[in-house]
Every structure is written in structure tokens, then in C-alpha cells.
Amino acid sequence: MNILITGAKGMVGTALYHNLCNIRDGKNRTRPQIHIDRIDCYDIDNTPDELDAFCKDCDFVFHLAGVNRPQNNAEFMEGNFGFSSVLLEKLKKHNNKATVMLSSSIQATLIGRYAESDYGRSKLAGEELFFEYGRQNNVKVAVYRFPNLMGHSRPNYNSAVSTFCYKIARDEEIQINDRNTELELLYIDDLVEGMYDLLEGREAHCEYDGVQTVAQENGRFCYVPVTHRVTLGEIADLLYSFKEQPASLLMPKIPEGSFAKKLFSLYLSYLPAEQFKYGLKMNCDNRGSFTELIHTMDCGQVSVNISKPGITKGQHWHNSKWEQFIVVHGHALIQERNIVTGEIVEFEVSGEKIESVYMIPGWTHNIINLSDTEDLVTVMTCNEIFDPSRPDTFGEPV
């Protein structure tokens, strides 16, 4: 399959191109039904002759090119309708029956209903042009009315989320007029997955009633089913919590598929390079060091413990708190004793064979560096963040 992408240097085009390359090159094997031979990219710096050549033998067209922030409103119709006409004429010139996908906008939904805009009118005109082209030429046309898109794009342009990410990462003030303003957001990775579905012929269809999407099996439009409705205030609060993570160590809840998980990934893409690295507090003494790495809201914390040769650490027990000791470098003996029965268990572990050992509530425990020359490095997890006011830690030798 030969694929043509127009608007290839935009946010969607860039992401789609690189992900289609992963499919083409066998790096992404999650879509075995998609076979790509060539990907042609067209943008504003390409020539009409190049577009003509691309249209001659492409099998699928992602038409993403468009205008959303022109110098004057007349450019909306020229960019969103005029260029679409040029593209379709070149396909007809070569009698190319390639499937064509059109990137439209929910702004087209508003024409004749609520608020109207020149941008929306130009998108609606483009939609009708494509539907008519499909009918007249017996070609499959897939028109998507995308909501607000969320991906790495230019800040201070047309994405509040991108602007917020950029400014908060740089300690700049953001402007919110109404924290309760709600956005429907489509994350770029979900959009790309939707385009994979389209290539496989499994796209979702819908009809539009006002600004509400109504799914129907044979609807006129296509849509990506995974979107998120969030307020500007919720977005800002999440971003500020991400900003504080290196200092607090607290990882916000980011469940699989959640808006928070996607927003955190997007926020990180806006970090200045000097913020890629941040320091951690090492608690050092003559025995070695102990450093907390990550705190979580519901799964405790992760730390790393370094013990110098011959050193014993621990020698305490907990009522409810439990831990896991995972030696990743060195040679150690872990001992545990039940404080009620006196039963003792021992585990000899090393970084040569990485294993995890539970520190059981009600068992006093320690870890001994058996080496005379090497430091012992142990990753330690605990089911709760340490609270100095309620430490649940009671010293007692094994």
C-alpha cells in the first residue's frame, strides 16, 4: 500500500507519519493486517508537480492539510476548500480510486445551528466536496469531525493544553477565564489508533446531532471513539501536580487509559532539556545511604538502599507495614524472626539472580552485606509512604 499524507508537517501529520513508518518497518507489529510500501508526505513547501506524482499511484490519502489561523478570514475557504479541490482533481486526473480520509472539525457541526465561523463554513464546504466526490466517483471517503486535539503542538497558537504544558513547565503564568469551561479532547495516540482502524476497514461511524455525537453503524461521518471531557481547571490542577512531582516524589494517579496518564506524557514532552534530570535526597551515614525514589497515592513508595561492606541494616518490625527487598547488586543475607513464635527464616540473595523477598508484618528483619569489598544495592518497596508521626517501625534485633 502506498499512502499519501497532506499537511504532513502539522501536529497530526507528523505523529501519523512516524507511526506509519513503524508499521512499514516492522517496528510496530500490533497491526499485522496493514502492509505499507511507501509513505509520501505533502506540505506547503512541496510543488504541484510533486502532489501530482503522489496522487498518481497512492492507495490511501490522509488529507490533513488545512488552515486554522490565517492572516485574514478569506484564507479559510482557500486553504480548507480550495486545496481540497486541487487534491481531488489530481486524483480524478489519474483515475485513482484511492480511499480518502478528510480531517474536519466539530466547528462544521455548528453551522446553521449555534455559533458560526468562517473556519466552520470552510470545513463544512470541504466535507460536502468530499462526500460528492465519493458519490460521483464510487470512492470510499472517510470524514472525521475531530474535537479539540491534544498532542505536541506549537504553544500560544490554537491549543490551550499545549500552551498550559509549555508555560507551567517553564514557571510561566497561565490564563484561565473560567475554570469550569469544559473541553472534549482527543489525544494524538488515540487518533493514530483510529487511523489504523480506518486502514483496516474497522473505523467507527456516527451521525451528528448538534454538537453531540450519536453512534450509528451506517452513519455519514467517522469518529475516534476515545475522547475525554475535562475542564480547564482540572487540566491546570493536574499539570501543577506533575510540575511538583520531582520535589514531592508523589506520582499522581495515572490509570491505564486515563486522561491524566496521557496528559502527563504530553507534559513531559514540553520539559526544557535541563529539567530532564532532577536530584534526589540521599540520606547518608557511615553505613551507606537510603534514598526515596517515588511516592504513589495508593501503592506506597519505592526506595534504594546502599549498604557498605559488612554492614547490617534493618533490625526492626512493623504491625501492618510490609516491604519487599530486591537486591540488584552485591551479596546479602536477609533474616526475619516472628516476634510471637520466635521462628527464624534466612534468605541468601545476590544481584546475580534477582529475587524479591517480603518483609512480613510482625517479623523483625534485617539485611546484611556479606561482601568484604563491594557495596550492596537493594531496591525496597513499601506499601505506604513513611509518616514520621506514625512510623509503625519498632527496633528489635533479629
CSV table of C-alpha atoms in Angstrom, one decimal, residues 46-180:
chain,number,residue,atom,x,y,z
A,46,ASN,CA,6.1,20.8,-1.9
A,47,THR,CA,5.4,21.6,-5.5
A,48,PRO,CA,2.2,21.0,-7.5
A,49,ASP,CA,4.2,18.5,-9.7
A,50,GLU,CA,5.1,16.6,-6.6
A,51,LEU,CA,1.5,16.4,-5.5
A,52,ASP,CA,0.5,15.2,-9.0
A,53,ALA,CA,3.1,12.4,-8.8
A,54,PHE,CA,2.0,11.4,-5.3
A,55,CYS,CA,-1.7,11.3,-6.5
A,56,LYS,CA,-0.8,9.1,-9.4
A,57,ASP,CA,-0.3,5.8,-7.6
A,58,CYS,CA,-1.3,6.3,-4.0
A,59,ASP,CA,-3.7,3.7,-2.5
A,60,PHE,CA,-4.8,5.8,0.5
A,61,VAL,CA,-4.9,9.5,1.3
A,62,PHE,CA,-4.8,11.1,4.7
A,63,HIS,CA,-5.9,14.7,3.9
A,64,LEU,CA,-4.8,16.6,7.0
A,65,ALA,CA,-3.8,19.9,5.3
A,66,GLY,CA,-5.8,22.9,6.3
A,67,VAL,CA,-5.8,26.5,7.6
A,68,ASN,CA,-6.9,27.4,11.2
A,69,ARG,CA,-5.0,30.6,12.0
A,70,PRO,CA,-4.8,32.7,8.8
A,71,GLN,CA,-3.9,36.3,8.5
A,72,ASN,CA,-7.4,37.0,7.0
A,73,ASN,CA,-10.6,35.0,7.1
A,74,ALA,CA,-10.7,34.6,3.3
A,75,GLU,CA,-7.8,32.2,3.6
A,76,PHE,CA,-10.1,29.7,5.5
A,77,MET,CA,-12.0,28.9,2.3
A,78,GLU,CA,-8.9,29.0,0.1
A,79,GLY,CA,-6.9,26.6,2.4
A,80,ASN,CA,-9.7,24.3,3.6
A,81,PHE,CA,-11.8,24.1,0.5
A,82,GLY,CA,-9.6,25.3,-2.4
A,83,PHE,CA,-6.7,22.9,-1.8
A,84,SER,CA,-9.1,20.0,-1.2
A,85,SER,CA,-10.5,20.7,-4.7
A,86,VAL,CA,-7.0,20.6,-6.1
A,87,LEU,CA,-6.2,17.3,-4.4
A,88,LEU,CA,-9.4,15.6,-5.6
A,89,GLU,CA,-8.9,16.9,-9.2
A,90,LYS,CA,-5.5,15.4,-9.3
A,91,LEU,CA,-6.8,12.1,-8.1
A,92,LYS,CA,-9.6,12.2,-10.8
A,93,LYS,CA,-7.0,13.1,-13.4
A,94,HIS,CA,-5.2,9.8,-12.8
A,95,ASN,CA,-8.5,7.9,-12.3
A,96,ASN,CA,-7.2,7.0,-8.9
A,97,LYS,CA,-9.8,5.3,-6.7
A,98,ALA,CA,-7.8,5.6,-3.5
A,99,THR,CA,-9.7,5.8,-0.3
A,100,VAL,CA,-9.6,9.4,1.0
A,101,MET,CA,-9.7,10.5,4.7
A,102,LEU,CA,-10.6,14.1,5.5
A,103,SER,CA,-9.7,15.8,8.7
A,104,SER,CA,-12.6,18.1,9.5
A,105,SER,CA,-13.8,19.7,12.7
A,106,ILE,CA,-16.7,19.8,15.1
A,107,GLN,CA,-16.8,23.6,14.2
A,108,ALA,CA,-18.6,22.4,10.9
A,109,THR,CA,-21.3,21.0,13.1
A,110,LEU,CA,-22.2,24.4,14.4
A,111,ILE,CA,-23.0,26.0,11.0
A,112,GLY,CA,-26.7,26.8,10.8
A,113,ARG,CA,-27.3,25.7,14.5
A,114,TYR,CA,-25.5,27.8,17.1
A,115,ALA,CA,-22.3,29.9,16.8
A,116,GLU,CA,-20.9,30.2,13.3
A,117,SER,CA,-17.4,30.9,12.0
A,118,ASP,CA,-15.6,31.3,8.7
A,119,TYR,CA,-13.5,28.4,9.8
A,120,GLY,CA,-16.5,26.2,10.3
A,121,ARG,CA,-18.0,27.2,7.0
A,122,SER,CA,-14.8,26.3,5.2
A,123,LYS,CA,-14.7,22.9,6.9
A,124,LEU,CA,-18.4,22.2,6.1
A,125,ALA,CA,-17.8,23.1,2.4
A,126,GLY,CA,-14.8,20.7,2.4
A,127,GLU,CA,-17.0,17.9,3.8
A,128,GLU,CA,-19.6,18.3,1.1
A,129,LEU,CA,-17.0,18.4,-1.6
A,130,PHE,CA,-15.6,15.1,-0.4
A,131,PHE,CA,-19.0,13.4,0.0
A,132,GLU,CA,-19.9,14.5,-3.5
A,133,TYR,CA,-16.5,13.3,-4.9
A,134,GLY,CA,-17.1,9.9,-3.3
A,135,ARG,CA,-20.6,9.6,-4.8
A,136,GLN,CA,-19.6,10.7,-8.3
A,137,ASN,CA,-16.5,8.5,-8.5
A,138,ASN,CA,-17.5,5.5,-6.4
A,139,VAL,CA,-14.7,6.1,-3.9
A,140,LYS,CA,-14.6,5.5,-0.2
A,141,VAL,CA,-14.5,8.8,1.7
A,142,ALA,CA,-14.0,8.9,5.4
A,143,VAL,CA,-14.8,12.3,7.0
A,144,TYR,CA,-13.8,12.9,10.7
A,145,ARG,CA,-15.1,15.8,12.6
A,146,PHE,CA,-12.4,16.0,15.2
A,147,PRO,CA,-12.9,17.7,18.6
A,148,ASN,CA,-10.0,19.6,20.3
A,149,LEU,CA,-6.8,17.7,19.6
A,150,MET,CA,-4.2,17.1,22.3
A,151,GLY,CA,-0.6,16.4,21.2
A,152,HIS,CA,2.8,18.1,21.0
A,153,SER,CA,2.0,21.3,19.0
A,154,ARG,CA,3.1,24.9,19.0
A,155,PRO,CA,2.3,26.7,22.3
A,156,ASN,CA,0.4,30.1,22.2
A,157,TYR,CA,-1.2,29.0,19.0
A,158,ASN,CA,-4.5,27.1,18.9
A,159,SER,CA,-4.2,24.6,21.8
A,160,ALA,CA,-4.9,25.6,25.4
A,161,VAL,CA,-3.4,22.3,26.6
A,162,SER,CA,-0.2,22.8,24.7
A,163,THR,CA,0.1,26.3,26.0
A,164,PHE,CA,-0.5,25.3,29.6
A,165,CYS,CA,2.0,22.5,29.3
A,166,TYR,CA,4.7,24.8,27.9
A,167,LYS,CA,4.2,27.6,30.3
A,168,ILE,CA,3.8,25.5,33.5
A,169,ALA,CA,7.0,23.6,32.6
A,170,ARG,CA,8.8,27.0,32.5
A,171,ASP,CA,7.2,28.5,35.6
A,172,GLU,CA,5.2,31.0,33.5
A,173,GLU,CA,1.7,32.1,34.4
A,174,ILE,CA,-1.3,30.7,32.6
A,175,GLN,CA,-4.5,32.5,31.9
A,176,ILE,CA,-7.9,30.8,32.7
A,177,ASN,CA,-11.0,32.9,32.5
A,178,ASP,CA,-13.4,30.2,33.6
A,179,ARG,CA,-12.1,27.0,35.4
A,180,ASN,CA,-15.4,25.3,34.6
